[in-house]
Short mmCIF file of C-alpha atoms and ligand atoms in Angstrom, two decimals:
data_model
loop_
_atom_site.label_atom_id
_atom_site.label_comp_id
_atom_site.label_asym_id
_atom_site.label_seq_id
_atom_site.Cartn_x
_atom_site.Cartn_y
_atom_site.Cartn_z
CA MET A 1 0.00 0.00 0.00
CA SER A 2 2.77 2.41 1.02
CA VAL A 3 4.54 1.66 -2.28
CA TYR A 4 1.52 2.85 -4.21
CA ILE A 5 1.21 5.97 -2.09
CA VAL A 6 4.89 6.78 -2.54
CA THR A 7 4.76 6.16 -6.29
CA LEU A 8 1.71 8.40 -6.55
CA LEU A 9 3.46 11.06 -4.49
CA CYS A 10 6.54 10.76 -6.72
CA ILE A 11 4.48 11.28 -9.84
CA ILE A 12 2.52 14.27 -8.46
CA LEU A 13 5.55 16.01 -6.98
CA GLY A 14 7.66 15.11 -10.00
CA LEU A 15 5.11 16.59 -12.38
CA LEU A 16 4.97 19.79 -10.39
CA GLY A 17 8.75 20.09 -10.78
CA PRO A 18 10.94 22.91 -9.43
CA ILE A 19 9.21 26.26 -9.28
CA SER A 20 12.27 28.41 -9.78
CA ALA A 21 15.97 28.24 -9.74
CA HIS A 22 16.49 31.87 -8.61
CA ASP A 23 16.94 33.18 -5.07
CA VAL A 24 14.03 35.41 -4.18
CA LYS A 25 14.23 37.44 -0.96
CA GLY A 26 11.94 36.00 1.83
CA SER A 27 11.47 32.80 -0.15
CA THR A 28 12.51 29.29 0.95
CA TYR A 29 14.74 27.16 -1.26
CA CYS A 30 15.08 23.40 -1.19
CA GLU A 31 17.01 20.80 -3.13
CA PHE A 32 14.84 19.29 -5.81
CA TYR A 33 15.20 15.74 -7.11
CA ASN A 34 12.85 13.28 -8.82
CA GLU A 35 14.24 9.86 -9.53
CA THR A 36 11.75 9.19 -12.32
CA MET A 37 12.98 12.31 -14.12
CA CYS A 38 16.59 11.29 -13.71
CA GLY A 39 16.54 7.89 -15.34
CA GLY A 40 16.18 5.85 -12.14
CA GLU A 41 19.64 6.50 -10.84
CA PHE A 42 20.80 9.20 -8.49
CA LYS A 43 22.97 11.65 -10.33
CA GLU A 44 24.42 14.82 -8.79
CA ASP A 45 23.76 16.81 -11.95
CA CYS A 46 20.10 15.91 -11.82
CA VAL A 47 19.72 17.71 -8.48
CA GLU A 48 18.28 21.19 -8.76
CA LYS A 49 17.40 24.09 -6.48
CA GLU A 50 13.74 24.73 -6.00
CA MET A 51 12.10 27.92 -4.77
CA CYS A 52 9.11 27.04 -2.67
CA GLY A 53 5.84 28.59 -3.76
CA PRO A 54 3.95 31.46 -2.10
CA HIS A 55 1.86 30.57 0.93
CA ASP A 56 -0.54 32.10 3.45
CA PRO A 57 1.14 34.38 5.99
CA ASP A 58 0.35 31.99 8.83
CA LYS A 59 1.82 28.98 6.95
CA ARG A 60 5.43 27.95 6.40
CA ASN A 61 7.48 26.26 3.70
CA HIS A 62 9.75 23.30 4.46
CA CYS A 63 12.07 20.97 2.56
CA TYR A 64 11.72 17.18 2.46
CA VAL A 65 13.48 14.02 1.34
CA LEU A 66 11.88 10.67 0.49
CA TRP A 67 14.21 7.74 0.15
CA GLN A 68 14.13 4.00 0.05
CA TYR A 69 16.20 1.63 2.17
CA ASP A 70 16.97 -1.87 0.97
CA SER A 71 17.47 -4.05 4.05
CA VAL A 72 19.27 -6.73 1.97
CA THR A 73 21.85 -4.51 0.31
CA GLN A 74 21.61 -2.00 3.19
CA LYS A 75 21.58 0.81 0.62
CA SER A 76 19.47 3.98 0.61
CA THR A 77 18.14 5.31 -2.69
CA THR A 78 16.86 8.90 -2.89
CA LYS A 79 13.47 9.04 -4.52
CA LEU A 80 12.30 12.62 -4.10
CA LYS A 81 13.54 15.94 -2.72
CA GLY A 82 11.74 19.27 -2.76
CA CYS A 83 9.50 21.84 -1.08
CA PHE A 84 6.89 20.75 1.48
CA LEU A 85 4.03 22.92 2.63
CA ASP A 86 3.34 23.71 6.27
CA SER A 87 3.53 20.76 8.66
CA LYS A 88 4.05 21.08 12.41
CA GLU A 89 6.34 18.06 12.53
CA CYS A 90 8.85 19.98 10.39
CA TYR A 91 8.85 23.20 12.44
CA ASP A 92 12.25 24.39 13.62
CA LYS A 93 14.12 21.32 12.41
CA GLN A 94 17.39 22.39 10.92
CA ARG A 95 18.36 18.93 9.82
CA CYS A 96 16.31 16.44 7.82
CA VAL A 97 16.18 13.35 10.09
CA GLU A 98 13.84 10.36 10.01
CA LYS A 99 13.25 9.18 13.58
CA ASN A 100 10.94 6.23 12.96
CA ALA A 101 12.66 3.10 14.27
CA ASP A 102 10.80 0.69 12.01
CA ARG A 103 13.38 -0.50 9.50
CA LYS A 104 11.02 -2.99 7.99
CA LYS A 105 9.13 -0.22 6.27
CA GLN A 106 11.09 0.48 3.16
CA HIS A 107 10.34 4.15 2.59
CA PHE A 108 11.64 6.88 4.82
CA PHE A 109 10.73 10.52 4.97
CA CYS A 110 12.17 13.54 6.64
CA CYS A 111 11.41 17.24 6.54
CA CYS A 112 13.17 20.34 7.84
CA ASP A 113 12.90 24.09 8.25
CA GLY A 114 15.37 26.31 6.41
CA ASN A 115 16.86 26.92 3.02
CA MET A 116 18.38 23.83 1.39
CA CYS A 117 18.06 21.96 4.70
CA ASN A 118 17.29 18.78 2.74
CA ARG A 119 20.67 18.59 1.11
CA ASN A 120 21.65 15.93 3.62
CA PHE A 121 19.36 13.55 5.38
CA SER A 122 19.71 10.79 7.92
CA TRP A 123 17.90 8.06 9.89
CA ASP A 124 18.15 8.35 13.63
CA PRO A 125 15.78 5.81 15.18
CA GLN A 126 14.24 6.74 18.54
CA PRO A 127 12.84 4.21 21.00
CA THR A 128 9.15 3.92 20.35
CA ILE A 129 6.71 5.11 23.00
CA PRO A 130 3.86 2.63 23.24
CA PRO A 131 0.75 4.05 21.72
CA PRO A 132 -2.01 4.93 24.13
CA ILE A 133 -4.59 2.18 24.65
CA VAL A 134 -7.53 2.95 22.48
CA GLN A 135 -10.72 2.50 24.41
CA GLU A 136 -13.82 1.06 22.82
CA TYR A 137 -16.15 3.50 24.50
CA GLU A 138 -16.78 7.15 23.86
CA PRO A 139 -13.73 9.34 24.41
CA VAL A 140 -13.95 11.45 27.52
CA PRO A 141 -11.57 14.10 28.89
CA ASN A 142 -8.42 12.45 30.22
CA THR A 143 -9.00 12.51 34.00
CA GLU A 144 -12.60 11.49 33.58
CA GLN A 145 -11.52 8.74 31.24
CA GLN A 146 -9.00 7.45 33.78
CA LEU A 147 -11.60 7.59 36.52
CA PHE A 148 -14.08 5.83 34.28
CA THR A 149 -11.51 3.14 33.38
CA PHE A 150 -10.64 2.69 37.03
CA MET A 151 -14.29 2.39 37.99
CA MET A 152 -14.86 -0.15 35.24
CA LEU A 153 -11.85 -2.21 36.30
CA ILE A 154 -13.13 -2.27 39.88
CA SER A 155 -16.82 -2.61 39.24
CA ILE A 156 -16.86 -5.38 36.59
CA PRO A 157 -15.08 -8.01 38.75
CA ALA A 158 -17.08 -6.83 41.78
CA LEU A 159 -20.31 -7.24 39.84
CA LEU A 160 -19.21 -10.68 38.65
CA LEU A 161 -18.33 -11.75 42.20
CA PHE A 162 -21.66 -10.45 43.44
CA LEU A 163 -23.54 -12.40 40.73
CA ILE A 164 -21.56 -15.57 41.53
CA PHE A 165 -22.39 -15.13 45.22
CA ILE A 166 -26.11 -14.60 44.54
CA PHE A 167 -26.16 -17.59 42.19
CA SER A 168 -24.37 -19.81 44.73
CA VAL A 169 -26.77 -18.85 47.53
CA PHE A 170 -29.75 -19.48 45.27
CA TYR A 171 -28.31 -22.79 44.06
CA TYR A 172 -27.50 -23.94 47.60
CA CYS A 173 -30.99 -23.13 48.87
CA ARG A 174 -32.60 -24.87 45.93
CA ARG A 175 -30.45 -28.00 46.32
CA LYS A 176 -31.29 -28.01 50.01
CA LYS A 177 -34.94 -27.90 49.12
CA LEU A 178 -34.82 -30.54 46.39
CA GLY A 179 -32.26 -32.85 47.93
CA TYR A 180 -28.81 -33.74 46.75
CA PHE A 181 -29.10 -35.88 43.68
CA ASN A 182 -25.89 -37.68 42.84
CA GLU A 183 -23.81 -35.28 44.86
CA ILE A 184 -21.34 -35.89 47.62
CA PRO A 185 -22.60 -34.34 50.85
CA THR A 186 -20.49 -31.52 52.10
CA MET A 187 -21.30 -31.99 55.77
CA GLU A 188 -19.09 -33.95 58.10
CA PRO A 189 -20.37 -37.44 58.82
CA GLY A 190 -22.23 -37.72 62.07
CA PRO A 191 -24.26 -40.29 63.94
CA ILE A 192 -27.84 -40.80 62.91
CA SER A 193 -30.06 -39.62 65.68
CA GLN A 194 -33.31 -41.13 66.87
CA PRO A 195 -36.24 -40.76 64.49
CA SER A 196 -37.59 -37.27 64.71
CA PRO A 197 -40.95 -35.95 63.50
CA ASN A 198 -39.34 -34.06 60.67
CA LEU A 199 -35.65 -34.10 59.94
CA GLY A 200 -35.51 -30.92 57.97
CA ASN A 201 -33.54 -31.30 54.83
CA ARG A 202 -30.57 -33.54 55.38
CA PRO A 203 -27.82 -33.96 52.82
CA ILE A 204 -29.13 -37.12 51.21
CA GLN A 205 -27.45 -38.40 48.10
CA LEU A 206 -29.75 -40.67 46.06
CA VAL A 207 -27.56 -43.38 44.54
CA GLU A 208 -29.75 -45.82 42.62
CA ILE A 209 -33.32 -47.09 42.43
CA LYS A 210 -33.63 -50.40 44.28
CA ALA A 211 -37.30 -51.13 43.88
CA ARG A 212 -40.44 -49.72 42.37
CA GLY A 213 -43.63 -50.20 44.25
CA ARG A 214 -47.22 -49.14 44.28
CA PHE A 215 -46.10 -45.84 45.81
CA GLY A 216 -43.14 -44.50 43.85
CA ALA A 217 -39.61 -45.78 44.05
CA VAL A 218 -37.24 -46.96 46.76
CA TRP A 219 -33.74 -45.53 46.42
CA LYS A 220 -30.48 -46.67 47.87
CA ALA A 221 -29.12 -43.43 49.29
CA LYS A 222 -26.28 -41.96 51.32
CA LEU A 223 -26.89 -39.92 54.44
CA HIS A 224 -23.57 -38.70 55.81
CA SER A 225 -21.58 -41.95 55.79
CA GLU A 226 -24.58 -44.27 56.27
CA ILE A 227 -26.37 -46.10 53.47
CA VAL A 228 -30.11 -45.63 53.85
CA ALA A 229 -33.24 -46.36 51.84
CA VAL A 230 -35.39 -43.47 50.63
CA LYS A 231 -38.92 -44.20 49.52
CA VAL A 232 -40.08 -41.36 47.30
CA PHE A 233 -43.83 -40.83 47.25
CA PRO A 234 -45.28 -38.66 44.48
CA GLN A 235 -47.76 -35.97 45.45
CA GLN A 236 -50.79 -38.15 44.75
CA ASP A 237 -49.57 -40.75 47.25
CA LYS A 238 -49.12 -38.32 50.11
CA GLN A 239 -51.67 -40.23 52.21
CA SER A 240 -49.52 -43.38 52.14
CA TRP A 241 -46.54 -41.33 53.29
CA VAL A 242 -48.63 -39.86 56.12
CA THR A 243 -49.98 -43.28 57.12
CA GLU A 244 -46.58 -44.93 56.96
CA GLN A 245 -44.93 -42.37 59.22
CA GLU A 246 -47.87 -42.55 61.64
CA ILE A 247 -47.24 -46.27 61.99
CA PHE A 248 -43.48 -45.86 62.36
CA LYS A 249 -43.97 -43.22 65.02
CA LEU A 250 -46.11 -45.46 67.20
CA ALA A 251 -44.58 -46.62 70.46
CA HIS A 252 -42.63 -49.89 70.37
CA MET A 253 -42.10 -49.74 66.64
CA ASP A 254 -38.36 -49.75 67.09
CA HIS A 255 -38.18 -53.52 66.77
CA GLU A 256 -35.65 -55.80 65.10
CA ASP A 257 -38.28 -57.42 62.90
CA ILE A 258 -39.76 -54.12 61.74
CA LEU A 259 -37.90 -51.98 59.20
CA ARG A 260 -35.98 -49.25 61.07
CA PHE A 261 -37.43 -45.81 60.55
CA ILE A 262 -35.04 -42.87 60.23
CA GLY A 263 -37.19 -39.92 59.23
CA VAL A 264 -39.38 -38.14 56.74
CA GLU A 265 -38.86 -35.14 54.54
CA LYS A 266 -40.74 -33.01 52.08
CA ARG A 267 -38.69 -32.17 49.04
CA GLY A 268 -39.20 -29.78 46.16
CA ASP A 269 -41.65 -26.95 45.88
CA SER A 270 -45.40 -26.76 45.49
CA VAL A 271 -45.36 -27.73 41.80
CA LEU A 272 -43.04 -30.73 42.11
CA ILE A 273 -43.35 -31.75 45.73
CA GLU A 274 -42.17 -35.18 46.82
CA PHE A 275 -42.56 -36.96 50.12
CA TRP A 276 -39.62 -38.93 51.33
CA LEU A 277 -39.49 -41.72 53.88
CA ILE A 278 -36.02 -42.59 55.07
CA THR A 279 -35.40 -46.03 56.55
CA ALA A 280 -32.63 -48.55 57.05
CA TYR A 281 -31.28 -50.02 53.86
CA HIS A 282 -31.02 -53.77 53.32
CA GLU A 283 -28.75 -54.82 50.49
CA LYS A 284 -30.48 -58.20 49.95
CA GLY A 285 -33.72 -56.36 49.20
CA SER A 286 -37.14 -57.94 49.40
CA LEU A 287 -37.77 -61.62 50.09
CA CYS A 288 -39.49 -61.85 46.72
CA ASP A 289 -36.44 -60.54 44.85
CA TYR A 290 -34.16 -62.76 46.91
CA LEU A 291 -36.12 -65.92 46.18
CA LYS A 292 -36.18 -65.12 42.47
CA ALA A 293 -32.40 -65.30 42.41
CA ASN A 294 -31.61 -67.68 45.28
CA VAL A 295 -32.69 -70.86 46.99
CA VAL A 296 -32.68 -71.13 50.79
CA SER A 297 -31.41 -73.88 53.06
CA TRP A 298 -33.59 -75.32 55.81
CA PRO A 299 -31.94 -73.27 58.62
CA GLU A 300 -32.17 -70.14 56.45
CA MET A 301 -35.81 -70.78 55.79
CA CYS A 302 -36.47 -71.20 59.50
CA ARG A 303 -34.65 -67.97 60.31
CA ILE A 304 -36.58 -66.00 57.72
CA ALA A 305 -39.95 -67.52 58.60
CA GLU A 306 -39.50 -67.09 62.34
CA SER A 307 -38.40 -63.44 62.18
CA MET A 308 -41.11 -62.64 59.65
CA ALA A 309 -43.79 -64.16 61.87
CA ARG A 310 -42.33 -62.40 64.90
CA GLY A 311 -42.47 -59.08 63.04
CA LEU A 312 -46.10 -59.66 62.10
CA MET A 313 -46.88 -60.74 65.65
CA HIS A 314 -45.34 -57.54 66.99
CA LEU A 315 -47.31 -55.43 64.55
CA HIS A 316 -50.58 -57.15 65.46
CA GLU A 317 -49.91 -56.97 69.15
CA GLU A 318 -51.39 -54.44 71.50
CA ILE A 319 -48.72 -53.46 74.03
CA PRO A 320 -49.61 -51.49 77.16
CA ALA A 321 -47.56 -48.43 78.03
CA ASN A 322 -44.58 -49.07 80.27
CA LYS A 323 -41.90 -46.91 81.87
CA ALA A 324 -39.79 -46.92 78.75
CA ASP A 325 -42.41 -46.61 76.06
CA GLY A 326 -46.00 -45.61 75.44
CA TYR A 327 -49.00 -47.66 74.46
CA LYS A 328 -48.89 -49.52 71.18
CA PRO A 329 -52.21 -50.26 69.52
CA ALA A 330 -52.74 -53.32 67.31
CA VAL A 331 -51.90 -52.66 63.66
CA ALA A 332 -53.00 -54.59 60.57
CA HIS A 333 -50.61 -54.41 57.63
CA ARG A 334 -53.19 -54.94 54.85
CA ASP A 335 -50.58 -55.40 52.12
CA PHE A 336 -48.56 -58.28 53.47
CA LYS A 337 -46.56 -60.05 50.73
CA SER A 338 -43.02 -61.21 49.98
CA LYS A 339 -42.23 -57.85 48.35
CA ASN A 340 -42.92 -56.14 51.67
CA VAL A 341 -40.65 -58.43 53.68
CA LEU A 342 -37.02 -57.32 53.57
CA LEU A 343 -34.04 -59.59 54.09
CA LYS A 344 -31.27 -58.43 56.36
CA ASN A 345 -27.65 -59.48 55.99
CA ASP A 346 -28.00 -62.07 58.80
CA MET A 347 -30.85 -63.74 56.89
CA THR A 348 -33.51 -62.54 59.28
CA ALA A 349 -36.48 -60.65 57.92
CA CYS A 350 -38.12 -57.36 58.75
CA ILE A 351 -41.51 -56.05 57.75
CA ALA A 352 -41.81 -52.95 55.60
CA ASP A 353 -44.33 -50.79 53.75
CA PHE A 354 -47.02 -49.57 56.09
CA GLY A 355 -48.73 -47.28 53.61
CA LEU A 356 -52.03 -49.15 53.89
CA ALA A 357 -51.76 -50.15 57.52
CA LEU A 358 -54.63 -49.67 59.91
CA ILE A 359 -54.35 -48.76 63.59
CA PHE A 360 -56.90 -50.14 66.02
CA HIS A 361 -57.46 -47.79 68.91
CA PRO A 362 -59.47 -49.63 71.56
CA GLY A 363 -63.06 -48.54 71.72
CA LYS A 364 -62.84 -46.66 68.45
CA PRO A 365 -64.13 -47.81 65.08
CA CYS A 366 -61.28 -48.66 62.73
CA GLY A 367 -62.40 -45.86 60.47
CA ASP A 368 -61.71 -47.65 57.23
CA THR A 369 -64.11 -46.89 54.45
CA HIS A 370 -62.91 -49.41 51.92
CA GLY A 371 -62.01 -52.98 52.81
CA GLN A 372 -60.79 -54.17 49.43
CA VAL A 373 -57.25 -52.84 49.53
CA GLY A 374 -53.88 -54.51 49.09
CA THR A 375 -52.40 -56.63 46.33
CA ARG A 376 -54.99 -58.72 44.48
CA ARG A 377 -52.86 -61.87 44.40
CA TYR A 378 -52.58 -61.90 48.20
CA MET A 379 -56.21 -61.04 48.96
CA ALA A 380 -58.03 -63.37 51.31
CA PRO A 381 -61.32 -64.87 50.06
CA GLU A 382 -63.41 -62.55 52.26
CA VAL A 383 -61.61 -59.51 50.82
CA LEU A 384 -62.13 -60.75 47.25
CA GLU A 385 -65.79 -61.33 48.09
CA GLY A 386 -66.11 -57.92 49.68
CA ALA A 387 -67.47 -59.58 52.79
CA ILE A 388 -65.16 -58.52 55.59
CA ASN A 389 -66.16 -57.56 59.09
CA PHE A 390 -64.63 -54.22 59.94
CA THR A 391 -63.16 -55.50 63.16
CA ARG A 392 -59.61 -55.70 64.36
CA ASP A 393 -59.43 -59.49 64.31
CA SER A 394 -60.88 -59.67 60.80
CA PHE A 395 -58.08 -57.46 59.51
CA LEU A 396 -55.43 -59.41 61.40
CA ARG A 397 -56.74 -62.68 59.91
CA ILE A 398 -56.53 -61.17 56.42
CA ASP A 399 -52.82 -60.57 57.07
CA MET A 400 -52.46 -64.20 58.20
CA TYR A 401 -53.93 -65.50 54.93
CA ALA A 402 -51.20 -63.59 53.06
CA CYS A 403 -48.59 -64.88 55.51
CA GLY A 404 -49.54 -68.44 54.50
CA LEU A 405 -48.83 -67.57 50.84
CA VAL A 406 -45.39 -66.15 51.75
CA LEU A 407 -44.57 -69.36 53.66
CA TRP A 408 -45.47 -71.27 50.48
CA GLU A 409 -43.06 -69.03 48.45
CA LEU A 410 -40.32 -69.79 50.97
CA ALA A 411 -40.96 -73.55 50.95
CA SER A 412 -41.00 -73.62 47.14
CA ARG A 413 -37.39 -72.42 47.11
CA CYS A 414 -36.13 -74.42 50.08
CA THR A 415 -33.42 -76.99 49.38
CA ALA A 416 -34.85 -79.30 52.08
CA GLN A 417 -37.46 -80.61 49.63
CA ASP A 418 -36.86 -83.98 48.07
CA GLY A 419 -36.31 -83.28 44.41
CA PRO A 420 -35.31 -80.56 42.00
CA ILE A 421 -36.24 -77.03 43.01
CA GLY A 422 -38.36 -75.25 40.49
CA GLU A 423 -38.01 -71.68 39.29
CA TYR A 424 -39.43 -69.03 41.59
CA ARG A 425 -43.17 -68.53 41.03
CA LEU A 426 -45.53 -66.06 42.64
CA PRO A 427 -48.47 -67.57 44.55
CA PHE A 428 -51.18 -68.53 42.01
CA GLU A 429 -48.84 -67.75 39.10
CA GLU A 430 -49.21 -71.35 37.93
CA GLU A 431 -52.99 -71.15 38.25
CA ILE A 432 -53.81 -67.68 36.90
CA GLY A 433 -50.62 -66.19 35.54
CA LEU A 434 -48.83 -62.92 36.20
CA HIS A 435 -51.63 -60.40 35.80
CA PRO A 436 -54.81 -61.80 37.26
CA SER A 437 -57.94 -59.70 37.27
CA LEU A 438 -60.12 -59.44 40.35
CA GLU A 439 -62.53 -61.85 38.68
CA ASP A 440 -59.70 -64.36 38.06
CA MET A 441 -58.77 -64.18 41.72
CA GLN A 442 -62.38 -64.53 42.89
CA GLU A 443 -62.97 -67.53 40.72
CA CYS A 444 -59.76 -69.23 41.82
CA VAL A 445 -59.68 -68.39 45.54
CA VAL A 446 -63.36 -67.96 46.43
CA ALA A 447 -65.34 -70.11 44.01
CA LYS A 448 -62.90 -72.98 43.46
CA LYS A 449 -61.21 -72.54 46.83
CA GLU A 450 -57.88 -73.21 45.15
CA ARG A 451 -54.57 -72.60 46.88
CA PRO A 452 -51.00 -72.76 45.61
CA LEU A 453 -49.85 -76.30 44.96
CA ILE A 454 -47.90 -78.06 47.71
CA LEU A 455 -45.75 -80.81 46.18
CA GLU A 456 -45.51 -84.23 47.81
CA THR A 457 -41.73 -83.92 47.71
CA TRP A 458 -41.99 -81.07 50.22
CA ARG A 459 -43.88 -83.18 52.71
CA LYS A 460 -41.14 -85.80 52.78
CA HIS A 461 -39.06 -83.52 54.95
CA PRO A 462 -40.53 -83.40 58.50
CA GLY A 463 -39.62 -79.77 58.99
CA LEU A 464 -41.05 -78.73 55.63
CA LEU A 465 -44.09 -80.86 56.37
CA ALA A 466 -44.70 -78.79 59.50
CA ILE A 467 -44.29 -75.63 57.42
CA CYS A 468 -46.77 -76.96 54.84
CA ASP A 469 -49.28 -77.67 57.61
CA THR A 470 -48.72 -74.19 59.01
CA MET A 471 -49.27 -72.45 55.66
CA GLU A 472 -52.48 -74.42 55.12
CA GLU A 473 -53.74 -73.33 58.53
CA CYS A 474 -52.89 -69.74 57.62
CA TRP A 475 -54.82 -69.69 54.36
CA ASP A 476 -57.89 -71.50 55.63
CA HIS A 477 -61.05 -70.35 53.91
CA ASP A 478 -62.60 -69.92 57.32
CA ALA A 479 -60.88 -66.82 58.61
CA GLU A 480 -61.58 -67.71 62.24
CA ALA A 481 -59.78 -71.05 61.81
CA ARG A 482 -56.55 -69.34 60.72
CA LEU A 483 -53.43 -69.35 62.89
CA SER A 484 -52.42 -66.14 64.59
CA ALA A 485 -48.99 -64.61 63.94
CA SER A 486 -47.86 -65.54 67.46
CA CYS A 487 -48.83 -69.17 66.82
CA VAL A 488 -46.90 -69.27 63.53
CA MET A 489 -43.92 -67.71 65.24
CA GLU A 490 -44.01 -70.28 68.06
CA ARG A 491 -44.23 -73.19 65.63
CA VAL A 492 -41.37 -71.96 63.44
CA ALA A 493 -39.26 -71.08 66.46
CA CYS A 494 -39.72 -74.62 67.70
CA LEU A 495 -38.78 -75.98 64.27
CA SER A 496 -35.69 -73.75 64.19
CA ARG A 497 -34.46 -75.26 67.38
CA THR A 498 -34.90 -78.67 65.87
CA THR A 499 -32.27 -80.32 63.75
CA ILE A 500 -33.46 -82.81 61.22
CA LEU A 501 -31.76 -86.20 61.56
CA ASN A 502 -33.64 -88.12 58.97
CA SER A 503 -37.03 -88.01 57.33
CA SER A 504 -38.95 -89.30 60.35
CA THR A 505 -36.93 -88.40 63.43
CA LEU A 506 -36.25 -84.96 64.85
CA ILE A 507 -33.80 -84.01 67.57
CA ARG A 508 -34.92 -81.02 69.60
CA VAL A 509 -31.95 -79.07 70.82
CA ASP A 510 -32.87 -77.46 74.13
CA ASN A 511 -30.49 -75.28 76.10
CA ALA A 512 -31.33 -76.96 79.39
CA SER A 513 -31.52 -80.63 78.64
CA GLU A 514 -29.97 -83.38 76.61
CA PRO A 515 -31.04 -83.58 72.99
CA LEU A 516 -34.56 -84.88 73.10
CA ILE A 517 -35.52 -87.45 70.48
CA THR A 518 -39.09 -87.07 69.37
CA LYS A 519 -41.13 -88.81 66.71
CA GLU A 520 -42.32 -86.67 63.82
CA SER A 521 -45.93 -87.40 64.75
CA SER A 522 -45.47 -85.71 68.11
CA MET A 523 -45.03 -82.25 66.53
N1 ADE B 1 -36.65 -52.27 48.93
C1 ADE B 1 -37.66 -51.67 49.55
N2 ADE B 1 -37.26 -51.14 50.69
C2 ADE B 1 -35.97 -51.43 50.82
C3 ADE B 1 -34.99 -51.17 51.81
N3 ADE B 1 -35.30 -50.50 52.91
N4 ADE B 1 -33.76 -51.63 51.63
C4 ADE B 1 -33.46 -52.31 50.51
N5 ADE B 1 -34.32 -52.57 49.56
C5 ADE B 1 -35.57 -52.13 49.70
#
């Protein structure tokens, strides 16, 4: 670009040529030279004297030189010399000196003040002063501009910090409200206190869904350093959450065969509210899930059955207030099934899921408006018929019918039976499949009085035989003939203490006495 400008300048100035060769008083004279007019080579005889033209009284005339520097040959070639009209940069300069330090630019220019001052010229590079920073905004007077710049430098980071702070506070509050999903809690681990009415929002980290039930999902979760279970109830199932915590908060509910309650929480806001129930977590999961994937030995079966029956017995029991604890009313579960029995690591069971449970306060009506609740498959004939008495004992007997079906599930996967163990099947799965309607259930259980099939191979084992008898007495069509939970517990406890010697003889192992040999028929 500069080459074009210089060439253009050369042509214009060259065409103008020297004005005069004579000295005129008061006039300025400069050396005149135009390379293009001198055949491209500097020749002394081609240099002339130029008289600079008239100008306004307030303007001045100067002389100039334009030359080219070849950085390879390190040679300077004069291009133009002549008069130069008023320019402040030339004022009072007696010598024609180029001060620009940039050698990369090929063309150099100097100007000076005084007659023939452009006879000689030179390049005297000066250290460059960094150019002032050009601001993007409107120019303002210097001090104001500095103040403005200073204010901007201070205020922008301050504003950013303020926004980050506001955002963090907002984010923290929101996370506190909604719970910590997949996030490591920031609080120090601490002991889990006794169940409290409402825990406030604790730093709970939901890890993975363990089970899906009628009422939302059960999550494996982390609370401080403890693994817990969180049952998340959607808004429409709030009543189950309320009922379940009511049951857990009853006196005497802190029992080894009842799922341990930790607390409840409300999470989210009005639009997306969730109700959380926090309990102990049991890695083995539900009895149903366990039996699907595993078989159980005879001692394992006894352990599970005994603790399960003891849990149900405790739930059904009315316990008077004592010094340590208050009064516990009788409670019916109303959704007893293998999915609602959890297996602990020591192969004992605990009872869970009290969302449909019913409390029986003495002297008060049970207050239930609808008797046909629970899981269809486990419904007793009187429930399927819609013919229940709304009394405490009626509800407890309904639970016992379901308990008989769970004992059957256990026996079906027990290795004590004589023969190959079949795949896990739900009660009545063989008879009516996986998705029976209410009518299917009524026809099977009420009309045909069918029950799950007990194989002859099971009865060959005296212990399993006793279990088979027990389950049949639990699912009796006549509700009043059914065994109570305490009776089932006693029977299984007795069986647990008994080691099977062979198919007809049992040895009862008592703490106090010698092993007592009894005949199978005596049990
Ligand atoms: N499934 C349902 N509740 C559970 C719990 N508390 N622990 C493990 N699995 C479960």
